[in-house]
Coordinates of C-alpha atoms and ligand atoms in Angstrom, one line a residue:
Chain A
M1 CA -25.4 -20.3 -11.5
N2 CA -28.6 -21.9 -12.7
L3 CA -29.1 -25.7 -12.4
A4 CA -31.6 -25.9 -15.3
I5 CA -29.2 -24.2 -17.7
T6 CA -26.3 -26.4 -16.5
L7 CA -28.2 -29.6 -17.0
A8 CA -29.6 -28.4 -20.4
T9 CA -26.0 -27.7 -21.4
A10 CA -24.8 -31.1 -20.3
G11 CA -27.7 -32.8 -22.1
R12 CA -26.9 -30.8 -25.3
I13 CA -23.2 -31.9 -25.3
L14 CA -24.2 -35.5 -24.8
A15 CA -26.8 -35.2 -27.6
Q16 CA -24.0 -33.8 -29.8
L17 CA -21.9 -36.9 -29.0
R18 CA -24.8 -39.2 -29.6
H19 CA -25.1 -37.9 -33.1
D20 CA -21.4 -38.5 -33.6
R21 CA -21.3 -42.2 -33.2
R22 CA -17.8 -42.5 -34.6
T23 CA -16.3 -40.2 -32.1
L24 CA -18.1 -42.0 -29.3
A25 CA -16.8 -45.3 -30.6
L26 CA -13.3 -43.9 -30.7
L27 CA -13.6 -42.4 -27.2
V28 CA -14.3 -45.8 -25.7
G29 CA -12.7 -48.1 -28.2
V30 CA -9.2 -46.5 -28.6
P31 CA -8.2 -46.8 -24.9
S32 CA -9.5 -50.4 -24.9
V33 CA -7.4 -51.3 -27.9
L34 CA -4.4 -49.6 -26.6
M35 CA -4.7 -51.4 -23.3
I36 CA -4.9 -54.8 -25.1
L37 CA -1.9 -53.8 -27.2
L38 CA 0.0 -52.9 -24.1
R39 CA -0.8 -56.1 -22.4
Y40 CA 0.6 -58.2 -25.2
V41 CA 3.5 -56.0 -26.1
I42 CA 4.8 -56.3 -22.6
D43 CA 3.7 -59.9 -22.2
D44 CA 4.7 -59.9 -18.6
P45 CA 1.8 -59.8 -16.0
A46 CA 4.0 -58.1 -13.3
A47 CA 5.1 -55.3 -15.6
F48 CA 1.6 -54.9 -16.9
N49 CA 0.4 -54.5 -13.4
R50 CA 2.7 -51.6 -13.0
L51 CA 2.1 -50.0 -16.4
G52 CA -1.6 -50.7 -16.8
P53 CA -2.9 -48.3 -14.1
T54 CA -0.5 -45.7 -15.4
L55 CA -2.1 -45.8 -18.7
L56 CA -5.5 -45.7 -17.1
G57 CA -4.5 -42.4 -15.6
I58 CA -3.3 -41.0 -18.9
F59 CA -6.2 -41.9 -21.2
P60 CA -9.1 -39.9 -19.8
F61 CA -6.8 -36.9 -19.4
V62 CA -5.6 -36.9 -23.0
V63 CA -8.9 -37.7 -24.6
M64 CA -10.9 -35.1 -22.7
F65 CA -8.2 -32.5 -23.2
M66 CA -8.5 -33.0 -26.9
V67 CA -12.3 -33.4 -27.2
T68 CA -12.9 -30.3 -25.1
S69 CA -10.3 -28.0 -26.7
I70 CA -11.8 -28.8 -30.1
T71 CA -15.4 -28.6 -29.0
T72 CA -14.9 -25.2 -27.4
Q73 CA -12.9 -23.9 -30.3
R74 CA -15.8 -24.9 -32.5
E75 CA -18.3 -23.1 -30.2
R76 CA -16.2 -19.9 -30.6
A77 CA -15.8 -20.3 -34.4
T78 CA -19.5 -21.0 -35.2
G79 CA -20.7 -18.1 -33.0
T80 CA -22.8 -20.3 -30.7
L81 CA -20.5 -19.1 -27.8
E82 CA -21.2 -15.5 -28.7
R83 CA -24.9 -16.2 -28.8
L84 CA -24.8 -17.9 -25.4
M85 CA -22.7 -15.1 -23.9
A86 CA -25.3 -12.6 -25.1
G87 CA -28.0 -14.6 -23.3
P88 CA -28.6 -15.5 -19.6
L89 CA -26.2 -18.4 -19.5
G90 CA -23.5 -18.0 -16.8
K91 CA -19.9 -19.0 -17.4
F92 CA -20.0 -21.6 -14.7
D93 CA -23.3 -23.0 -16.2
L94 CA -21.3 -23.7 -19.3
L95 CA -18.3 -25.0 -17.6
L96 CA -20.2 -27.3 -15.3
G97 CA -22.4 -28.5 -18.2
Y98 CA -19.2 -29.5 -19.9
A99 CA -17.8 -31.1 -16.8
I100 CA -21.0 -33.2 -16.2
A101 CA -21.2 -34.3 -19.8
F102 CA -17.6 -35.2 -20.2
G103 CA -17.5 -36.7 -16.7
V104 CA -20.2 -39.1 -17.8
V105 CA -18.3 -40.0 -20.9
A106 CA -15.0 -40.4 -19.0
A107 CA -16.8 -42.7 -16.5
A108 CA -18.1 -44.8 -19.4
Q109 CA -14.7 -44.9 -21.0
V110 CA -12.9 -46.0 -17.8
T111 CA -15.6 -48.6 -17.0
V112 CA -15.1 -50.3 -20.3
V113 CA -11.3 -50.2 -20.2
L114 CA -11.3 -51.3 -16.6
A115 CA -13.8 -54.2 -17.1
L116 CA -11.6 -55.4 -20.0
S117 CA -8.4 -55.1 -18.0
L118 CA -9.7 -56.8 -14.9
T119 CA -11.1 -59.8 -16.7
W120 CA -9.5 -60.6 -20.0
L121 CA -6.2 -58.9 -19.5
G122 CA -5.8 -60.1 -15.9
L123 CA -4.9 -56.8 -14.3
D124 CA -4.4 -57.3 -10.6
L125 CA -6.1 -54.6 -8.5
A126 CA -5.5 -54.6 -4.8
G127 CA -7.6 -51.5 -4.1
S128 CA -11.2 -50.5 -4.8
V129 CA -12.5 -50.2 -8.3
W130 CA -14.4 -47.1 -7.2
T131 CA -11.2 -45.3 -6.2
L132 CA -9.9 -46.0 -9.6
V133 CA -13.1 -44.7 -11.3
L134 CA -13.1 -41.6 -9.0
V135 CA -9.5 -40.8 -9.9
A136 CA -10.1 -41.4 -13.6
V137 CA -13.1 -39.1 -13.6
L138 CA -11.2 -36.3 -11.7
D139 CA -8.4 -36.9 -14.1
S140 CA -10.7 -36.5 -17.1
L141 CA -12.2 -33.3 -15.6
L142 CA -8.6 -32.0 -15.3
G143 CA -8.0 -32.7 -18.9
M144 CA -11.3 -31.0 -19.8
A145 CA -10.6 -27.9 -17.8
L146 CA -7.1 -27.6 -19.2
G147 CA -8.5 -28.1 -22.7
L148 CA -11.0 -25.4 -22.2
F149 CA -8.4 -23.1 -20.9
F150 CA -6.0 -23.7 -23.8
S151 CA -8.7 -23.5 -26.5
A152 CA -8.9 -19.8 -25.7
F153 CA -5.5 -19.4 -27.2
A154 CA -6.3 -21.3 -30.4
R155 CA -7.7 -19.3 -33.3
T156 CA -8.4 -22.4 -35.4
E157 CA -9.3 -26.0 -34.9
F158 CA -5.9 -26.8 -36.3
Q159 CA -4.1 -24.9 -33.6
A160 CA -6.4 -26.4 -31.0
V161 CA -5.1 -29.9 -32.0
Q162 CA -1.5 -28.7 -31.8
F163 CA -2.0 -27.9 -28.2
M164 CA -2.5 -31.5 -27.5
P165 CA 1.1 -32.6 -27.9
A166 CA 2.3 -29.4 -26.4
V167 CA 0.4 -29.8 -23.1
V168 CA -0.1 -33.5 -22.9
L169 CA 3.1 -35.1 -24.1
P170 CA 5.5 -33.5 -21.7
Q171 CA 3.3 -34.5 -18.8
S172 CA 3.0 -38.1 -20.2
L173 CA 6.8 -38.3 -20.6
L174 CA 7.4 -37.1 -17.0
C175 CA 4.6 -38.8 -15.2
G176 CA 6.4 -42.0 -14.6
L177 CA 5.1 -44.0 -17.6
I178 CA 8.5 -44.4 -19.2
V179 CA 10.9 -44.0 -16.3
P180 CA 9.9 -44.1 -12.6
R181 CA 9.8 -40.5 -11.3
D182 CA 12.4 -40.9 -8.5
T183 CA 15.0 -42.2 -10.9
M184 CA 14.9 -39.1 -13.2
A185 CA 17.4 -36.2 -13.0
T186 CA 16.6 -33.8 -10.2
W187 CA 15.4 -30.9 -12.4
L188 CA 13.1 -33.3 -14.3
E189 CA 11.8 -34.6 -11.1
W190 CA 10.9 -31.1 -10.1
L191 CA 9.1 -30.5 -13.3
S192 CA 7.3 -33.8 -12.8
D193 CA 6.4 -32.6 -9.3
V194 CA 4.4 -29.6 -10.6
M195 CA 2.6 -31.5 -13.3
P196 CA -0.9 -32.6 -12.2
L197 CA -0.8 -35.8 -14.4
S198 CA 2.0 -37.2 -12.2
Y199 CA -0.4 -37.2 -9.3
A200 CA -3.2 -38.8 -11.2
V201 CA -0.9 -41.6 -12.4
E202 CA 0.5 -42.0 -8.9
A203 CA -3.0 -42.3 -7.5
M204 CA -3.8 -45.0 -10.1
Q205 CA -0.6 -46.9 -9.2
E206 CA -1.3 -46.6 -5.5
T207 CA -4.8 -48.0 -5.9
A208 CA -3.5 -50.9 -7.9
R209 CA -0.8 -51.6 -5.3
T210 CA -2.7 -51.5 -2.0
G211 CA -6.2 -51.9 -0.7
D212 CA -5.7 -49.1 1.9
F213 CA -6.6 -45.5 1.2
T214 CA -3.1 -44.4 2.0
G215 CA -1.8 -40.9 2.8
V216 CA -0.2 -40.7 -0.6
L217 CA -3.4 -41.6 -2.3
T218 CA -5.3 -39.0 -0.3
R219 CA -2.8 -36.3 -1.2
D220 CA -2.9 -37.3 -4.9
V221 CA -6.7 -37.1 -5.0
L222 CA -6.6 -33.7 -3.4
V223 CA -3.9 -32.4 -5.8
V224 CA -5.8 -33.7 -8.9
G225 CA -9.1 -32.3 -7.5
G226 CA -7.4 -29.0 -6.6
C227 CA -5.8 -28.6 -10.1
T228 CA -9.1 -29.4 -11.7
V229 CA -10.9 -26.6 -9.8
L230 CA -8.1 -24.2 -10.5
S231 CA -8.2 -25.0 -14.2
L232 CA -11.9 -24.6 -14.3
V233 CA -11.5 -21.1 -12.7
L234 CA -8.8 -20.3 -15.3
G235 CA -11.1 -21.6 -18.0
A236 CA -13.9 -19.4 -16.8
A237 CA -11.6 -16.4 -17.0
T238 CA -11.0 -17.1 -20.7
L239 CA -14.7 -17.0 -21.4
R240 CA -15.5 -13.3 -22.2
R241 CA -18.9 -11.8 -22.7
R242 CA -17.3 -8.9 -24.7
T243 CA -14.7 -9.6 -27.4
P244 CA -12.7 -7.3 -29.6
Chain B
M1 CA -46.4 -5.2 -21.0
M2 CA -43.3 -3.1 -21.5
N3 CA -41.9 0.2 -20.5
L4 CA -42.7 2.4 -23.4
S5 CA -41.1 5.6 -22.3
G6 CA -37.9 6.6 -24.1
P7 CA -36.3 5.1 -27.2
A8 CA -35.5 1.4 -27.5
I9 CA -31.9 2.1 -28.2
A10 CA -29.9 5.3 -27.6
V11 CA -26.3 5.5 -28.9
R12 CA -24.1 8.4 -28.0
D13 CA -20.7 9.1 -29.6
L14 CA -19.9 5.4 -30.0
R15 CA -16.4 4.6 -31.0
V16 CA -15.2 1.1 -31.7
S17 CA -11.8 -0.1 -32.8
R18 CA -11.2 -3.5 -34.2
G19 CA -7.8 -5.0 -35.1
G20 CA -6.1 -1.7 -34.2
T21 CA -8.1 0.6 -36.4
E22 CA -11.2 2.6 -35.6
V23 CA -14.2 1.2 -37.5
L24 CA -17.0 3.2 -35.9
H25 CA -16.2 6.9 -35.6
G26 CA -18.5 8.4 -33.0
L27 CA -22.0 7.4 -33.9
T28 CA -25.0 9.1 -32.3
F29 CA -28.6 8.0 -33.0
E30 CA -31.8 6.6 -31.4
V31 CA -34.0 3.7 -32.4
P32 CA -37.7 4.1 -31.6
R33 CA -39.7 1.4 -30.0
G34 CA -42.2 -0.9 -31.8
Q35 CA -40.7 -0.2 -35.2
V36 CA -38.5 -2.0 -37.7
T37 CA -35.3 -0.1 -38.2
G38 CA -33.1 -1.0 -41.1
L39 CA -29.4 -0.8 -40.8
L40 CA -28.0 -0.4 -44.3
G41 CA -24.6 0.2 -45.9
P42 CA -21.9 -1.4 -48.0
S43 CA -19.9 -4.4 -46.9
G44 CA -17.4 -3.6 -44.2
C45 CA -19.0 -0.3 -43.2
G46 CA -19.5 -1.5 -39.6
K47 CA -23.1 -2.9 -39.4
T48 CA -22.1 -6.1 -37.6
T49 CA -19.8 -4.1 -35.2
L50 CA -22.6 -1.7 -34.3
I51 CA -25.0 -4.6 -33.8
R52 CA -22.5 -6.4 -31.5
A53 CA -22.1 -3.2 -29.5
I54 CA -25.9 -3.0 -29.1
V55 CA -26.1 -6.6 -28.0
G56 CA -23.2 -6.0 -25.6
V57 CA -20.7 -8.5 -26.9
Q58 CA -18.4 -5.9 -28.5
I59 CA -15.6 -4.2 -26.6
V60 CA -16.1 -0.5 -27.2
A61 CA -13.5 2.3 -27.1
S62 CA -15.8 5.0 -25.9
G63 CA -19.4 6.3 -26.0
E64 CA -22.6 5.1 -24.5
V65 CA -25.1 2.5 -25.7
T66 CA -28.4 2.4 -23.8
V67 CA -30.8 -0.4 -24.6
L68 CA -34.3 -0.5 -23.2
G69 CA -33.2 1.9 -20.6
E70 CA -30.1 -0.1 -19.4
P71 CA -26.5 0.0 -20.4
A72 CA -25.9 -2.4 -23.3
G73 CA -24.7 -5.8 -22.0
S74 CA -26.4 -5.5 -18.6
P75 CA -27.6 -8.9 -17.1
A76 CA -31.2 -7.6 -17.0
L77 CA -31.1 -7.3 -20.8
R78 CA -30.0 -10.9 -21.5
R79 CA -33.5 -12.3 -21.6
K80 CA -35.1 -9.3 -23.4
I81 CA -33.0 -9.3 -26.5
G82 CA -33.2 -11.8 -29.3
Y83 CA -29.9 -11.8 -31.3
S84 CA -29.2 -13.5 -34.6
T85 CA -25.6 -13.4 -35.7
Q86 CA -24.6 -12.9 -39.4
S87 CA -23.3 -16.4 -39.8
A88 CA -25.6 -19.0 -38.5
A89 CA -24.9 -19.7 -34.8
I90 CA -26.3 -23.2 -34.8
Y91 CA -24.8 -26.5 -33.6
R92 CA -24.1 -28.5 -36.8
D93 CA -24.2 -31.8 -35.0
L94 CA -27.7 -31.3 -33.5
T95 CA -31.0 -31.4 -35.2
V96 CA -33.0 -28.2 -35.7
L97 CA -35.4 -29.2 -33.0
E98 CA -32.6 -30.1 -30.5
N99 CA -30.8 -26.8 -31.2
L100 CA -34.0 -24.8 -30.5
R101 CA -34.9 -26.9 -27.4
Y102 CA -31.5 -26.2 -26.0
F103 CA -31.6 -22.5 -26.6
A104 CA -35.2 -22.4 -25.2
A105 CA -34.0 -24.2 -22.1
V106 CA -31.2 -21.6 -21.6
L107 CA -33.7 -18.8 -21.9
G108 CA -36.2 -20.6 -19.7
A109 CA -38.8 -20.4 -22.5
A110 CA -41.9 -22.6 -22.5
K111 CA -41.5 -26.1 -23.8
G112 CA -43.6 -25.6 -27.0
D113 CA -41.7 -22.5 -27.9
A114 CA -39.2 -24.4 -30.0
E115 CA -41.9 -25.8 -32.2
R116 CA -43.6 -22.4 -32.5
V117 CA -40.5 -20.6 -33.8
I118 CA -39.7 -23.5 -36.2
E119 CA -43.0 -23.0 -37.7
E120 CA -42.6 -19.3 -37.9
V121 CA -39.5 -19.6 -40.0
G122 CA -41.0 -22.4 -42.1
L123 CA -38.6 -25.2 -41.0
T124 CA -41.2 -27.7 -39.8
G125 CA -40.3 -30.2 -42.6
A126 CA -36.6 -30.0 -41.7
R127 CA -36.9 -30.0 -37.9
K128 CA -35.4 -33.5 -37.5
Q129 CA -32.4 -32.7 -39.8
L130 CA -29.0 -32.0 -38.4
G131 CA -27.7 -28.4 -38.6
G132 CA -24.9 -29.6 -40.8
A133 CA -27.3 -31.2 -43.3
L134 CA -29.3 -28.0 -43.9
S135 CA -29.1 -25.8 -47.0
G136 CA -27.6 -22.3 -46.5
G137 CA -31.0 -20.7 -46.4
Q138 CA -32.4 -23.3 -44.0
L139 CA -29.4 -22.8 -41.7
S140 CA -29.8 -19.1 -41.5
R141 CA -33.5 -19.5 -40.8
A142 CA -32.7 -21.9 -38.0
S143 CA -30.4 -19.3 -36.6
L144 CA -33.1 -16.7 -36.9
A145 CA -35.5 -19.0 -35.1
V146 CA -33.3 -19.0 -32.0
A147 CA -33.6 -15.2 -31.8
L148 CA -37.4 -15.5 -31.8
L149 CA -37.5 -17.8 -28.8
G150 CA -39.1 -16.4 -25.6
S151 CA -40.7 -13.1 -26.1
P152 CA -37.9 -10.7 -26.7
E153 CA -38.7 -7.0 -26.5
L154 CA -35.9 -6.2 -28.9
L155 CA -34.8 -8.3 -31.9
V156 CA -31.4 -7.6 -33.3
L157 CA -31.0 -9.4 -36.6
D158 CA -27.8 -9.3 -38.6
E159 CA -28.6 -10.0 -42.3
P160 CA -31.4 -12.5 -41.5
T161 CA -32.6 -12.8 -45.1
V162 CA -29.4 -13.3 -47.0
G163 CA -29.6 -16.2 -49.5
L164 CA -33.4 -16.6 -49.3
D165 CA -35.8 -16.6 -52.2
P166 CA -38.3 -13.8 -52.7
V167 CA -41.2 -15.8 -51.3
L168 CA -39.4 -16.6 -48.1
R169 CA -38.1 -13.1 -47.7
Q170 CA -41.6 -11.8 -48.1
D171 CA -42.8 -14.2 -45.4
L172 CA -40.1 -13.2 -43.0
W173 CA -40.7 -9.5 -43.5
R174 CA -44.4 -10.0 -42.8
L175 CA -43.4 -11.7 -39.6
F176 CA -41.1 -8.8 -38.7
Q177 CA -43.9 -6.3 -39.3
S178 CA -46.4 -8.3 -37.3
L179 CA -43.9 -8.5 -34.4
A180 CA -43.5 -4.7 -34.6
E181 CA -47.3 -4.3 -34.5
R182 CA -47.3 -6.2 -31.3
G183 CA -44.8 -3.7 -29.9
V184 CA -41.5 -5.5 -30.5
T185 CA -38.6 -3.3 -31.6
L186 CA -36.6 -4.7 -34.5
I187 CA -33.3 -3.7 -35.8
V188 CA -32.4 -5.5 -39.0
S189 CA -29.2 -5.1 -41.1
S190 CA -29.2 -5.7 -44.8
H191 CA -27.5 -4.5 -47.9
V192 CA -30.4 -5.2 -50.1
M193 CA -32.2 -1.9 -50.9
D194 CA -35.6 -3.4 -51.7
E195 CA -35.8 -4.5 -48.1
A196 CA -35.1 -1.0 -47.0
A197 CA -38.5 0.1 -48.3
R198 CA -40.2 -2.2 -45.8
C199 CA -38.6 -0.6 -42.8
H200 CA -40.2 2.2 -40.7
R201 CA -36.9 3.8 -40.3
L202 CA -33.4 3.6 -42.0
I203 CA -30.0 4.2 -40.7
M204 CA -27.4 4.3 -43.5
L205 CA -23.8 3.7 -42.5
R206 CA -20.8 4.3 -44.6
D207 CA -17.2 3.8 -43.4
G208 CA -18.3 3.8 -39.8
E209 CA -20.3 7.0 -40.0
I210 CA -24.0 7.7 -40.3
L211 CA -24.9 8.9 -43.7
A212 CA -28.6 9.2 -43.1
D213 CA -31.1 8.5 -40.4
D214 CA -34.6 9.0 -41.7
S215 CA -37.8 7.2 -42.8
P216 CA -37.8 5.8 -46.4
E217 CA -40.2 8.5 -47.5
G218 CA -38.0 11.2 -46.0
L219 CA -34.9 9.8 -47.8
R220 CA -36.7 9.6 -51.1
E221 CA -37.9 13.2 -50.7
H222 CA -34.5 14.5 -49.7
A223 CA -32.7 12.9 -52.6
G224 CA -35.5 13.7 -55.1
T225 CA -35.9 10.2 -56.3
T226 CA -38.4 7.3 -55.7
D227 CA -35.6 4.7 -55.8
L228 CA -33.9 4.1 -52.5
E229 CA -30.7 2.7 -54.1
E230 CA -30.5 5.9 -56.1
A231 CA -31.1 7.9 -53.0
F232 CA -28.3 6.1 -51.2
L233 CA -25.9 6.8 -54.1
R234 CA -26.9 10.5 -54.1
L235 CA -26.3 10.8 -50.4
I236 CA -22.8 9.4 -50.9
E237 CA -22.1 12.0 -53.7
E238 CA -23.5 14.8 -51.6
K239 CA -21.2 13.8 -48.8
A240 CA -18.2 13.7 -51.1
E241 CA -19.0 17.2 -52.4
R242 CA -19.3 18.5 -48.9
V243 CA -15.9 17.1 -48.0
R244 CA -14.4 18.7 -51.1
Ligands
LIG301 N1 -12.4 -9.5 -35.8 C1 -12.0 -8.4 -36.5 N2 -10.7 -8.0 -36.3 C2 -10.3 -6.9 -37.0 N3 -11.1 -6.2 -37.8 C3 -12.3 -6.5 -38.0 C4 -12.9 -7.7 -37.3 N4 -14.1 -7.8 -37.7 C5 -14.4 -6.8 -38.5 N5 -13.3 -6.0 -38.7 C6 -13.3 -4.8 -39.6 O1 -14.2 -3.9 -39.1 C7 -14.9 -3.3 -40.1 C8 -16.4 -3.4 -40.0 O2 -16.7 -4.7 -40.0 P1 -18.2 -5.2 -39.9 O3 -18.2 -6.7 -39.8 O4 -18.9 -4.5 -38.8 O5 -18.8 -4.8 -41.3 P2 -20.3 -5.1 -41.9 O6 -20.9 -3.8 -42.3 O7 -21.0 -6.0 -41.0 O8 -19.9 -5.8 -43.3 P3 -20.8 -7.0 -44.1 O9 -21.9 -6.3 -44.8 O10 -19.8 -7.5 -45.1 O11 -21.2 -8.0 -43.1 C9 -14.3 -3.9 -41.4 O12 -13.4 -3.0 -42.0 C10 -13.7 -5.1 -41.0 O13 -12.6 -5.5 -41.8
LIG302 MG1 -21.8 -7.8 -41.2

């Protein structure tokens, strides 16, 4: 572990994004537009209050999963990863560099969507905005770590993109977005219970519902944080200094 | 400045398999310090594989590779080796200067080092250009520049002069020779025979075996010709006859 290398890596990733204005615009703009669409498609403030936070839990996860899996796949393909692995950079320097950079992007993304939702779209938030931002950032780091892990199994960018629906859609279907989790068939509820996104979404809903830092919320934050750390460790295991 | 006892690289009975077939069949050789050693041979003969084994990023089946007195891939070597991969390992969405500043930060090199190496490879005019906007030759020079960062004791360059015009090639070979005069060991792969004449020592590979390991003069003498290309072809014939 080397702080200078970690920070240089985070700075490098942010610089890459800075040169790619369109991606940056999409990262922040798409969730905002989707939120606006959701608000007017539902056209019912009470239902929007239930679904809005759910979506806030899903966006950062999906976006960061996708961005990370493609970015790391690209690092493998262009040989920059091989170059880094031949040098003094540690695996966790790279992972934390990614985490810091994408954490910053996720925070920006959530801030914009949240500002929009709380003002124009009239989302009613009982809890603290900061809890929401914290959960969103954790959530995006979870997406990032899983993206990193799965990118190791993608040989091409095309395959990396295909992992998105494979990993993300089942979690989105079962996280309570479409049907509340406790009304699903038992086996589906079990599946939903072992999917980290379910807890991220629950934490968002909990924050929207009540001003207290409830036991459920604490548990959710711990589960999401724990899964993030676990995925980062798994991600580190897929980074190899020697390859075939 | 450096430990001058023993060879820079010592390889003993190195065997490497890739994609299920053995591609290096028990290589044994040494590379002296402070010289330019050329690694020559036809496409697919195993140059890149051997280079990767020396740098310590290739999984090897058996044998020993000792670099600067340490087993290849040891953490202590990671700051001492400058490595340039065959395809340019450069971030396409960063400028030349940003690329070099990042790799310099990873190596802990001095701040002005990025500018120094950009000048050494003649990219000063293109330093603000994105990697993706460089010509093929500029891109490979940018990648070479990364290997020159810091003060590596050993430079491992995989086809650094491919696609460059004669003037640029001349400049780069002068740079390589001046580095060797300062005590740096260089190992440079190529399949251009006129570059072979500029090396102190040549290792000729064919189908994963060493065909010759000699000085250019020694090779010419052995084959009874002044032309290295001719000498290489004679060596191949000689070997074929011996097998028969
Ligand atoms: N990733 C890989 N998986 C399987 N086989 C591989 C892989 N990379 C290389 N090979 C095989 O290993 C052998 C040696 O390849 P290598 O890249 O070392 O050749 P090379 O001498 O560098 O060729 P070139 O001059 O074209 O760069 C070749 O037969 C090649 O097909
Ligand atoms: Mg090669």
